[in-house]
Structure formats: structure tokens, C-alpha cells
CSV table of N, CA, C and O in Angstrom, one decimal:
chain,number,residue,atom,x,y,z
A,1,MET,N,-31.6,-38.0,-26.3
A,1,MET,CA,-30.8,-36.9,-26.1
A,1,MET,C,-30.3,-36.9,-24.7
A,1,MET,O,-30.8,-37.2,-23.8
A,2,PRO,N,-29.0,-36.4,-24.5
A,2,PRO,CA,-28.5,-36.3,-23.2
A,2,PRO,C,-29.2,-35.4,-22.1
A,2,PRO,O,-30.0,-34.6,-22.6
A,3,THR,N,-29.2,-35.8,-20.9
A,3,THR,CA,-29.9,-34.9,-19.9
A,3,THR,C,-28.8,-34.2,-19.1
A,3,THR,O,-28.7,-34.4,-17.9
A,4,LEU,N,-28.1,-33.2,-19.6
A,4,LEU,CA,-27.2,-32.5,-19.0
A,4,LEU,C,-27.7,-31.3,-18.2
A,4,LEU,O,-28.9,-31.0,-18.4
A,5,ALA,N,-26.8,-30.7,-17.3
A,5,ALA,CA,-27.2,-29.5,-16.6
A,5,ALA,C,-27.6,-28.5,-17.7
A,5,ALA,O,-27.4,-28.4,-18.9
A,6,ASP,N,-28.5,-27.5,-17.3
A,6,ASP,CA,-29.1,-26.4,-18.2
A,6,ASP,C,-28.2,-25.7,-19.0
A,6,ASP,O,-28.4,-25.3,-20.1
A,7,ASP,N,-27.0,-25.3,-18.4
A,7,ASP,CA,-26.0,-24.5,-19.0
A,7,ASP,C,-25.0,-25.4,-19.7
A,7,ASP,O,-23.9,-25.0,-20.1
A,8,ALA,N,-25.1,-26.6,-20.0
A,8,ALA,CA,-24.2,-27.7,-20.5
A,8,ALA,C,-24.3,-28.1,-21.8
A,8,ALA,O,-25.6,-28.2,-22.3
A,9,THR,N,-23.3,-28.4,-22.6
A,9,THR,CA,-23.3,-29.1,-23.9
A,9,THR,C,-22.4,-30.2,-23.8
A,9,THR,O,-21.4,-30.2,-23.3
A,10,LEU,N,-22.8,-31.3,-24.5
A,10,LEU,CA,-22.0,-32.5,-24.6
A,10,LEU,C,-21.0,-32.3,-25.7
A,10,LEU,O,-21.3,-32.0,-26.8
A,11,THR,N,-19.7,-32.3,-25.3
A,11,THR,CA,-18.6,-32.2,-26.2
A,11,THR,C,-17.7,-33.1,-26.2
A,11,THR,O,-17.5,-33.8,-25.3
A,12,TYR,N,-16.7,-33.2,-27.2
A,12,TYR,CA,-15.5,-34.0,-27.0
A,12,TYR,C,-14.2,-33.4,-27.7
A,12,TYR,O,-14.5,-32.5,-28.7
A,13,THR,N,-13.2,-33.8,-27.3
A,13,THR,CA,-11.9,-33.3,-27.8
A,13,THR,C,-11.0,-34.5,-28.4
A,13,THR,O,-11.0,-35.5,-27.4
A,14,LEU,N,-10.7,-34.4,-29.5
A,14,LEU,CA,-9.6,-35.5,-30.0
A,14,LEU,C,-8.2,-35.0,-29.6
A,14,LEU,O,-7.7,-34.2,-30.3
A,15,ARG,N,-7.7,-35.7,-28.5
A,15,ARG,CA,-6.3,-35.3,-28.1
A,15,ARG,C,-5.2,-35.4,-29.4
A,15,ARG,O,-4.5,-34.5,-29.6
A,16,HIS,N,-5.4,-36.5,-30.0
A,16,HIS,CA,-4.5,-36.8,-31.2
A,16,HIS,C,-4.6,-35.8,-32.5
A,16,HIS,O,-3.7,-35.9,-33.3
A,17,GLU,N,-5.7,-35.1,-32.5
A,17,GLU,CA,-5.9,-34.1,-33.6
A,17,GLU,C,-5.7,-32.7,-33.1
A,17,GLU,O,-6.0,-31.8,-34.0
A,18,ALA,N,-5.6,-32.3,-31.9
A,18,ALA,CA,-5.4,-31.1,-31.3
A,18,ALA,C,-4.0,-30.4,-31.8
A,18,ALA,O,-3.1,-31.2,-32.2
A,19,TRP,N,-4.0,-29.1,-32.0
A,19,TRP,CA,-2.8,-28.4,-32.4
A,19,TRP,C,-1.6,-28.9,-31.6
A,19,TRP,O,-0.5,-28.7,-32.2
A,20,TYR,N,-1.7,-29.2,-30.4
A,20,TYR,CA,-0.5,-29.5,-29.6
A,20,TYR,C,0.0,-31.0,-29.7
A,20,TYR,O,1.0,-31.3,-29.1
A,21,ALA,N,-0.8,-31.7,-30.4
A,21,ALA,CA,-0.3,-33.2,-30.5
A,21,ALA,C,1.0,-33.5,-31.1
A,21,ALA,O,1.7,-34.4,-30.6
A,22,PRO,N,1.5,-32.7,-32.1
A,22,PRO,CA,2.9,-33.0,-32.5
A,22,PRO,C,3.8,-32.8,-31.4
A,22,PRO,O,4.9,-33.4,-31.4
A,23,ALA,N,3.6,-31.7,-30.7
A,23,ALA,CA,4.6,-31.4,-29.5
A,23,ALA,C,4.6,-32.5,-28.5
A,23,ALA,O,5.8,-32.8,-28.0
A,24,LEU,N,3.6,-33.2,-28.2
A,24,LEU,CA,3.5,-34.3,-27.4
A,24,LEU,C,4.3,-35.5,-27.9
A,24,LEU,O,5.2,-36.0,-27.1
A,25,LYS,N,4.2,-35.8,-29.2
A,25,LYS,CA,4.9,-36.7,-29.6
A,25,LYS,C,6.4,-36.5,-29.8
A,25,LYS,O,7.2,-37.4,-29.6
A,26,GLN,N,6.8,-35.2,-30.2
A,26,GLN,CA,8.0,-34.8,-30.4
A,26,GLN,C,8.8,-34.8,-28.9
A,26,GLN,O,10.0,-35.2,-29.0
A,27,ASN,N,8.2,-34.6,-28.0
A,27,ASN,CA,8.7,-34.7,-26.5
A,27,ASN,C,8.8,-36.0,-25.9
A,27,ASN,O,9.1,-36.2,-24.8
A,28,GLY,N,8.5,-37.1,-26.8
A,28,GLY,CA,8.6,-38.6,-26.3
A,28,GLY,C,7.4,-39.0,-25.7
A,28,GLY,O,7.4,-40.0,-25.0
A,29,SER,N,6.3,-38.2,-25.7
A,29,SER,CA,5.1,-38.7,-24.8
A,29,SER,C,4.8,-40.0,-25.6
A,29,SER,O,4.6,-40.1,-26.7
A,30,ASP,N,4.4,-41.0,-24.7
A,30,ASP,CA,3.9,-42.3,-25.2
A,30,ASP,C,2.3,-42.4,-25.0
A,30,ASP,O,1.8,-43.4,-24.8
A,31,MET,N,1.7,-41.2,-24.8
A,31,MET,CA,0.3,-41.1,-24.5
A,31,MET,C,-0.5,-41.7,-25.8
A,31,MET,O,-0.2,-41.2,-26.8
A,32,PRO,N,-1.5,-42.5,-25.6
A,32,PRO,CA,-2.2,-43.2,-26.7
A,32,PRO,C,-3.2,-42.1,-27.3
A,32,PRO,O,-3.5,-41.0,-26.5
A,33,ASP,N,-3.6,-42.3,-28.5
A,33,ASP,CA,-4.7,-41.5,-29.0
A,33,ASP,C,-6.0,-41.5,-28.0
A,33,ASP,O,-6.2,-42.7,-27.4
A,34,ALA,N,-6.7,-40.3,-27.9
A,34,ALA,CA,-7.7,-40.3,-27.0
A,34,ALA,C,-8.8,-39.4,-27.4
A,34,ALA,O,-8.5,-38.4,-28.0
A,35,VAL,N,-10.0,-39.7,-26.8
A,35,VAL,CA,-11.1,-38.8,-27.0
A,35,VAL,C,-11.5,-38.3,-25.7
A,35,VAL,O,-11.7,-39.3,-24.6
A,36,TYR,N,-11.5,-37.0,-25.3
A,36,TYR,CA,-12.1,-36.4,-24.1
A,36,TYR,C,-13.5,-36.1,-24.2
A,36,TYR,O,-13.8,-35.4,-25.1
A,37,VAL,N,-14.4,-36.6,-23.3
A,37,VAL,CA,-15.8,-36.4,-23.3
A,37,VAL,C,-16.1,-35.4,-22.1
A,37,VAL,O,-15.8,-35.8,-21.1
A,38,HIS,N,-16.9,-34.4,-22.5
A,38,HIS,CA,-17.2,-33.5,-21.5
A,38,HIS,C,-18.5,-33.0,-21.5
A,38,HIS,O,-19.0,-32.9,-22.6
A,39,SER,N,-19.0,-32.6,-20.3
A,39,SER,CA,-20.3,-31.7,-20.1
A,39,SER,C,-19.7,-30.3,-20.0
A,39,SER,O,-19.3,-29.8,-18.9
A,40,SER,N,-19.6,-29.7,-21.1
A,40,SER,CA,-19.0,-28.3,-21.1
A,40,SER,C,-20.1,-27.3,-20.6
A,40,SER,O,-21.2,-27.1,-21.1
A,41,ALA,N,-19.6,-26.4,-19.8
A,41,ALA,CA,-20.5,-25.2,-19.2
A,41,ALA,C,-20.3,-24.1,-20.2
A,41,ALA,O,-19.3,-23.7,-20.7
A,42,GLN,N,-21.6,-23.4,-20.2
A,42,GLN,CA,-21.4,-22.1,-21.0
A,42,GLN,C,-20.5,-21.1,-20.3
A,42,GLN,O,-20.4,-21.0,-19.1
A,43,GLY,N,-19.6,-20.5,-21.1
A,43,GLY,CA,-18.6,-19.5,-20.6
A,43,GLY,C,-17.4,-20.2,-20.2
A,43,GLY,O,-16.6,-19.6,-19.8
A,44,GLY,N,-17.2,-21.5,-20.2
A,44,GLY,CA,-16.0,-22.1,-20.1
A,44,GLY,C,-16.1,-23.2,-18.9
A,44,GLY,O,-16.9,-23.0,-18.1
A,45,GLY,N,-15.1,-24.0,-18.9
A,45,GLY,CA,-15.1,-25.0,-17.9
A,45,GLY,C,-15.9,-26.2,-18.2
A,45,GLY,O,-16.6,-26.2,-19.3
A,46,VAL,N,-15.9,-27.2,-17.3
A,46,VAL,CA,-16.7,-28.4,-17.6
A,46,VAL,C,-17.3,-28.9,-16.3
A,46,VAL,O,-16.7,-28.5,-15.2
A,47,HIS,N,-18.4,-29.5,-16.4
A,47,HIS,CA,-19.1,-30.1,-15.2
A,47,HIS,C,-18.4,-31.4,-14.9
A,47,HIS,O,-18.4,-31.8,-13.8
A,48,TRP,N,-18.1,-32.1,-16.0
A,48,TRP,CA,-17.3,-33.5,-15.7
A,48,TRP,C,-16.7,-33.8,-17.0
A,48,TRP,O,-17.0,-33.2,-18.1
A,49,GLU,N,-15.6,-34.7,-17.0
A,49,GLU,CA,-14.9,-35.1,-18.1
A,49,GLU,C,-14.3,-36.5,-17.9
A,49,GLU,O,-14.0,-36.8,-16.7
A,50,PHE,N,-14.3,-37.2,-19.0
A,50,PHE,CA,-13.5,-38.5,-19.0
A,50,PHE,C,-12.9,-38.8,-20.3
A,50,PHE,O,-13.2,-38.1,-21.3
A,51,SER,N,-12.0,-39.8,-20.4
A,51,SER,CA,-11.4,-40.0,-21.6
A,51,SER,C,-11.5,-41.5,-22.0
A,51,SER,O,-11.8,-42.3,-21.1
A,52,ILE,N,-11.5,-41.7,-23.2
A,52,ILE,CA,-11.4,-43.0,-23.9
A,52,ILE,C,-10.3,-43.1,-24.7
A,52,ILE,O,-10.1,-42.1,-25.6
A,53,GLU,N,-9.4,-44.1,-24.5
A,53,GLU,CA,-8.2,-44.2,-25.2
A,53,GLU,C,-7.9,-45.5,-26.1
A,53,GLU,O,-8.7,-46.3,-25.7
A,54,ASP,N,-7.2,-45.4,-27.0
A,54,ASP,CA,-6.9,-46.5,-27.7
A,54,ASP,C,-6.1,-47.6,-26.7
A,54,ASP,O,-5.3,-47.1,-26.0
A,55,GLY,N,-6.4,-48.9,-26.8
A,55,GLY,CA,-5.7,-49.8,-26.0
A,55,GLY,C,-5.6,-51.2,-26.6
A,55,GLY,O,-5.9,-51.2,-27.8
A,56,ARG,N,-4.9,-52.0,-25.9
A,56,ARG,CA,-4.6,-53.4,-26.3
A,56,ARG,C,-4.9,-54.3,-25.1
A,56,ARG,O,-4.6,-54.0,-24.0
A,57,LEU,N,-5.6,-55.5,-25.4
A,57,LEU,CA,-5.8,-56.5,-24.5
A,57,LEU,C,-5.3,-57.7,-25.1
A,57,LEU,O,-5.8,-58.3,-26.0
A,58,ASN,N,-3.9,-58.1,-24.5
A,58,ASN,CA,-3.2,-59.0,-25.3
A,58,ASN,C,-2.7,-58.6,-26.7
A,58,ASN,O,-2.2,-57.5,-26.9
A,59,THR,N,-3.4,-59.2,-27.7
A,59,THR,CA,-3.1,-58.9,-29.1
A,59,THR,C,-4.3,-58.2,-29.8
A,59,THR,O,-4.2,-57.6,-30.8
A,60,ARG,N,-5.4,-58.0,-29.0
A,60,ARG,CA,-6.5,-57.5,-29.6
A,60,ARG,C,-6.7,-56.0,-29.3
A,60,ARG,O,-6.3,-55.4,-28.1
A,61,ARG,N,-7.2,-55.1,-30.3
A,61,ARG,CA,-7.2,-53.8,-30.1
A,61,ARG,C,-8.6,-53.6,-29.2
A,61,ARG,O,-9.5,-54.3,-29.3
A,62,THR,N,-8.6,-52.5,-28.5
A,62,THR,CA,-9.7,-52.3,-27.6
A,62,THR,C,-9.7,-50.8,-27.2
A,62,THR,O,-8.8,-50.0,-27.7
A,63,THR,N,-10.7,-50.3,-26.5
A,63,THR,CA,-10.7,-49.0,-26.0
A,63,THR,C,-10.7,-49.0,-24.5
A,63,THR,O,-11.2,-50.0,-23.9
A,64,VAL,N,-10.2,-48.0,-24.0
A,64,VAL,CA,-10.2,-47.9,-22.4
A,64,VAL,C,-10.8,-46.7,-21.9
A,64,VAL,O,-10.5,-45.5,-22.5
A,65,LEU,N,-11.8,-46.8,-20.9
A,65,LEU,CA,-12.4,-45.7,-20.4
A,65,LEU,C,-11.7,-45.4,-19.1
A,65,LEU,O,-11.3,-46.2,-18.3
A,66,ARG,N,-11.3,-44.0,-19.0
A,66,ARG,CA,-10.6,-43.5,-17.8
A,66,ARG,C,-11.5,-42.5,-17.2
A,66,ARG,O,-11.8,-41.4,-17.8
A,67,MET,N,-12.0,-42.6,-15.9
A,67,MET,CA,-12.9,-41.7,-15.3
A,67,MET,C,-12.6,-41.6,-13.7
A,67,MET,O,-12.5,-42.5,-13.1
A,68,PHE,N,-12.5,-40.2,-13.3
A,68,PHE,CA,-12.4,-40.1,-12.0
A,68,PHE,C,-14.0,-40.1,-11.4
A,68,PHE,O,-14.9,-39.9,-12.1
A,69,ASP,N,-13.9,-40.2,-10.1
A,69,ASP,CA,-15.3,-40.3,-9.5
A,69,ASP,C,-16.2,-39.0,-9.5
A,69,ASP,O,-17.3,-39.1,-9.5
A,70,ASP,N,-15.6,-37.9,-9.8
A,70,ASP,CA,-16.4,-36.8,-9.9
A,70,ASP,C,-17.1,-36.7,-11.3
A,70,ASP,O,-17.9,-35.8,-11.6
A,71,ALA,N,-16.8,-37.6,-12.2
A,71,ALA,CA,-17.6,-37.7,-13.4
A,71,ALA,C,-18.5,-38.9,-13.6
A,71,ALA,O,-19.1,-39.1,-14.5
A,72,TYR,N,-18.7,-39.5,-12.4
A,72,TYR,CA,-19.6,-40.7,-12.5
A,72,TYR,C,-21.0,-40.2,-12.8
A,72,TYR,O,-21.7,-41.0,-13.4
A,73,ARG,N,-21.5,-39.1,-12.7
A,73,ARG,CA,-22.8,-38.6,-12.9
A,73,ARG,C,-23.0,-38.7,-14.5
A,73,ARG,O,-24.1,-38.7,-15.0
A,74,ALA,N,-22.0,-38.8,-15.3
A,74,ALA,CA,-22.0,-39.0,-16.6
A,74,ALA,C,-22.9,-40.2,-17.0
A,74,ALA,O,-23.6,-40.3,-18.1
A,75,PHE,N,-22.8,-41.2,-16.1
A,75,PHE,CA,-23.6,-42.5,-16.4
A,75,PHE,C,-25.1,-42.2,-16.4
A,75,PHE,O,-25.8,-42.8,-17.2
A,76,THR,N,-25.5,-41.2,-15.6
A,76,THR,CA,-27.0,-41.0,-15.7
A,76,THR,C,-27.3,-39.7,-16.7
A,76,THR,O,-28.4,-39.6,-17.0
A,77,GLU,N,-26.2,-38.8,-16.9
A,77,GLU,CA,-26.5,-37.8,-17.9
A,77,GLU,C,-26.5,-38.1,-19.3
A,77,GLU,O,-27.2,-37.6,-20.2
A,78,VAL,N,-25.7,-39.2,-19.7
A,78,VAL,CA,-25.6,-39.6,-20.9
A,78,VAL,C,-25.6,-41.1,-21.0
A,78,VAL,O,-24.8,-41.8,-21.7
A,79,PRO,N,-26.8,-41.8,-20.6
A,79,PRO,CA,-26.9,-43.1,-20.5
A,79,PRO,C,-26.9,-43.8,-22.0
A,79,PRO,O,-26.5,-44.8,-22.1
A,80,GLU,N,-27.3,-43.1,-22.8
A,80,GLU,CA,-27.5,-43.6,-24.2
A,80,GLU,C,-26.1,-43.9,-24.9
A,80,GLU,O,-25.8,-44.6,-25.7
A,81,PHE,N,-25.0,-43.1,-24.4
A,81,PHE,CA,-23.7,-43.2,-24.8
A,81,PHE,C,-23.2,-44.4,-24.3
A,81,PHE,O,-22.6,-45.4,-25.0
A,82,PHE,N,-23.3,-44.7,-22.9
A,82,PHE,CA,-22.8,-45.9,-22.3
A,82,PHE,C,-23.5,-47.2,-22.9
A,82,PHE,O,-23.0,-48.3,-23.0
A,83,ALA,N,-24.9,-47.1,-23.1
A,83,ALA,CA,-25.6,-48.2,-23.7
A,83,ALA,C,-25.1,-48.5,-25.1
A,83,ALA,O,-24.9,-49.8,-25.3
A,84,ALA,N,-24.7,-47.6,-26.0
A,84,ALA,CA,-24.1,-47.8,-27.2
A,84,ALA,C,-22.7,-48.4,-27.0
A,84,ALA,O,-22.4,-49.3,-27.9
A,85,LEU,N,-21.9,-48.0,-26.1
A,85,LEU,CA,-20.7,-48.6,-25.9
A,85,LEU,C,-20.8,-50.1,-25.6
A,85,LEU,O,-20.2,-51.1,-26.2
A,86,ALA,N,-21.8,-50.4,-24.8
A,86,ALA,CA,-22.1,-51.9,-24.4
A,86,ALA,C,-22.6,-52.7,-25.5
A,86,ALA,O,-22.1,-53.7,-25.8
A,87,ALA,N,-23.6,-52.0,-26.4
A,87,ALA,CA,-24.0,-52.8,-27.5
A,87,ALA,C,-23.1,-53.0,-28.5
A,87,ALA,O,-23.0,-54.1,-29.2
A,88,GLU,N,-22.2,-52.0,-29.0
A,88,GLU,CA,-21.5,-51.9,-30.0
A,88,GLU,C,-20.0,-52.4,-29.8
A,88,GLU,O,-19.3,-52.8,-30.7
A,89,GLN,N,-19.5,-52.3,-28.5
A,89,GLN,CA,-18.2,-52.8,-28.2
A,89,GLN,C,-17.1,-52.2,-29.0
A,89,GLN,O,-16.4,-53.0,-29.7
A,90,PRO,N,-17.1,-50.8,-29.3
A,90,PRO,CA,-16.0,-50.3,-30.2
A,90,PRO,C,-14.6,-50.6,-29.9
A,90,PRO,O,-14.3,-50.7,-28.6
A,91,THR,N,-13.8,-50.8,-30.8
A,91,THR,CA,-12.4,-51.2,-30.5
A,91,THR,C,-11.5,-50.2,-31.3
A,91,THR,O,-10.3,-50.3,-31.1
A,92,HIS,N,-12.1,-49.3,-31.8
A,92,HIS,CA,-11.3,-47.9,-32.4
A,92,HIS,C,-12.0,-46.8,-31.9
A,92,HIS,O,-13.2,-46.7,-31.8
A,93,LEU,N,-11.2,-45.6,-31.8
A,93,LEU,CA,-11.7,-44.4,-31.4
A,93,LEU,C,-12.7,-43.7,-32.6
A,93,LEU,O,-13.6,-43.1,-32.2
A,94,THR,N,-12.4,-44.1,-33.7
A,94,THR,CA,-13.4,-43.7,-34.8
A,94,THR,C,-14.8,-44.2,-34.6
A,94,THR,O,-15.7,-43.5,-34.8
A,95,ASP,N,-14.9,-45.2,-33.9
A,95,ASP,CA,-16.3,-45.9,-33.7
A,95,ASP,C,-16.8,-45.1,-32.5
A,95,ASP,O,-18.1,-44.8,-32.3
A,96,VAL,N,-16.0,-44.9,-31.4
A,96,VAL,CA,-16.5,-43.9,-30.3
A,96,VAL,C,-17.0,-42.7,-30.8
A,96,VAL,O,-18.1,-42.2,-30.4
A,97,VAL,N,-16.2,-42.0,-31.6
A,97,VAL,CA,-16.5,-40.7,-32.2
A,97,VAL,C,-17.9,-40.8,-32.9
A,97,VAL,O,-18.8,-39.9,-32.7
A,98,ALA,N,-18.1,-41.8,-33.6
A,98,ALA,CA,-19.4,-42.0,-34.3
A,98,ALA,C,-20.5,-42.1,-33.5
A,98,ALA,O,-21.6,-41.4,-33.7
A,99,ILE,N,-20.4,-42.8,-32.3
A,99,ILE,CA,-21.4,-42.8,-31.4
A,99,ILE,C,-21.7,-41.4,-30.7
A,99,ILE,O,-22.9,-41.0,-30.7
A,100,LEU,N,-20.7,-40.7,-30.5
A,100,LEU,CA,-20.7,-39.4,-29.9
A,100,LEU,C,-21.5,-38.5,-30.9
A,100,LEU,O,-22.5,-37.7,-30.5
A,101,ASP,N,-21.1,-38.5,-32.2
A,101,ASP,CA,-21.8,-37.7,-33.2
A,101,ASP,C,-23.3,-38.1,-33.3
A,101,ASP,O,-24.1,-37.2,-33.4
A,102,ARG,N,-23.6,-39.3,-33.3
A,102,ARG,CA,-24.9,-39.8,-33.4
A,102,ARG,C,-25.8,-39.4,-32.1
A,102,ARG,O,-26.9,-39.0,-32.5
A,103,ILE,N,-25.3,-39.1,-31.0
A,103,ILE,CA,-26.1,-38.7,-29.9
A,103,ILE,C,-26.2,-37.2,-29.9
A,103,ILE,O,-26.6,-36.5,-28.9
A,104,GLY,N,-25.5,-36.4,-30.7
A,104,GLY,CA,-25.5,-35.0,-30.7
A,104,GLY,C,-24.4,-34.3,-30.1
A,104,GLY,O,-24.4,-33.1,-29.9
A,105,ALA,N,-23.2,-35.0,-29.8
A,105,ALA,CA,-22.1,-34.4,-29.1
A,105,ALA,C,-21.4,-33.5,-30.2
A,105,ALA,O,-21.5,-33.7,-31.4
A,106,VAL,N,-20.8,-32.5,-29.7
A,106,VAL,CA,-20.0,-31.5,-30.6
A,106,VAL,C,-18.7,-31.5,-30.4
A,106,VAL,O,-18.1,-31.7,-29.4
A,107,ASP,N,-17.8,-31.7,-31.6
A,107,ASP,CA,-16.4,-31.7,-31.7
A,107,ASP,C,-15.9,-30.5,-31.3
A,107,ASP,O,-16.1,-29.4,-31.9
A,108,ASP,N,-15.1,-30.4,-30.2
A,108,ASP,CA,-14.6,-29.1,-29.6
A,108,ASP,C,-13.2,-29.2,-29.8
A,108,ASP,O,-12.5,-28.3,-29.0
A,109,THR,N,-12.5,-29.9,-30.7
A,109,THR,CA,-11.1,-29.9,-30.7
A,109,THR,C,-10.4,-28.8,-31.3
A,109,THR,O,-10.8,-28.2,-32.5
A,110,ALA,N,-9.5,-28.2,-30.7
A,110,ALA,CA,-8.7,-26.9,-31.2
A,110,ALA,C,-7.6,-27.4,-31.9
A,110,ALA,O,-6.6,-28.0,-31.5
A,111,ARG,N,-7.9,-27.2,-33.4
A,111,ARG,CA,-6.9,-27.8,-34.3
A,111,ARG,C,-5.9,-26.6,-34.9
A,111,ARG,O,-4.9,-27.0,-35.5
A,112,VAL,N,-6.2,-25.5,-34.4
A,112,VAL,CA,-5.3,-24.5,-34.9
A,112,VAL,C,-4.5,-23.7,-33.6
A,112,VAL,O,-5.3,-23.5,-32.6
A,113,ASP,N,-3.3,-23.6,-33.7
A,113,ASP,CA,-2.5,-23.1,-32.6
A,113,ASP,C,-2.9,-21.7,-32.3
A,113,ASP,O,-3.1,-20.7,-33.1
A,114,PRO,N,-3.5,-21.5,-31.0
A,114,PRO,CA,-4.0,-20.2,-30.8
A,114,PRO,C,-2.8,-19.0,-30.6
A,114,PRO,O,-3.2,-17.9,-30.6
A,115,TYR,N,-1.6,-19.5,-30.5
A,115,TYR,CA,-0.5,-18.6,-30.5
A,115,TYR,C,0.2,-18.3,-31.8
A,115,TYR,O,1.2,-17.7,-31.8
A,116,GLY,N,-0.3,-18.8,-32.9
A,116,GLY,CA,-0.1,-18.5,-34.3
A,116,GLY,C,1.1,-19.2,-34.6
A,116,GLY,O,1.9,-19.0,-35.5
């Protein structure tokens, strides 16, 4: 199990399934599908966050990890996630989500427009 801060929960958001995803595509965004992984704080906000996106390396599908330095502690707080990435070498986001689900992360994707 993750070793997060006492007030934290391991969560993830699927950008491509969020309620605002169609607007991104309609406005010409070329952002790839992505999973945002967070240490979510009780009451709102996050302790850290990083993303994993669909990618390509030459002609091969791959995933791309994007992380700012303020999220480096994720390596020690969820080492089982990074160990699974290394062992399984996922090439699709569905595989990344399966790893997250297996270690107890919670899908926090807002799929319904809060503005109605």
C-alpha cells in the first residue's frame, strides 16, 4: 500500500474522460490522452501530482511520464507503482490505470459537467 501523508489519498484523473474533454478537442487542442496521478489532500488540493500520457517512440506506442520536481517524493510514497511500471512496461493508459487500481488508487475523474 502507498505510504502517503496522513491526510492523503492516492487518486487519479483521466483527462480524456473528464467532462471538459470534448471542449479541449473542439478547440483544437492536440493534448494526448493522459492520466493525472495525485496525492489528494482531505478537504481539497494535492500534495503532489504527475501525469502519464499516451506517446510514440518512432512507430511504437509508449507512455510518457511528466513530473515536476515538487512531485519527486511520489517515488518514495508510491514505490510499488513505479516498480510495476518498470516490471510491466505499459504501452497503453489502460494498463497504467490497471496498475493504479491494483494498488488501491481511486478514480477521481469528474465526468459530469458541474455547471449543468
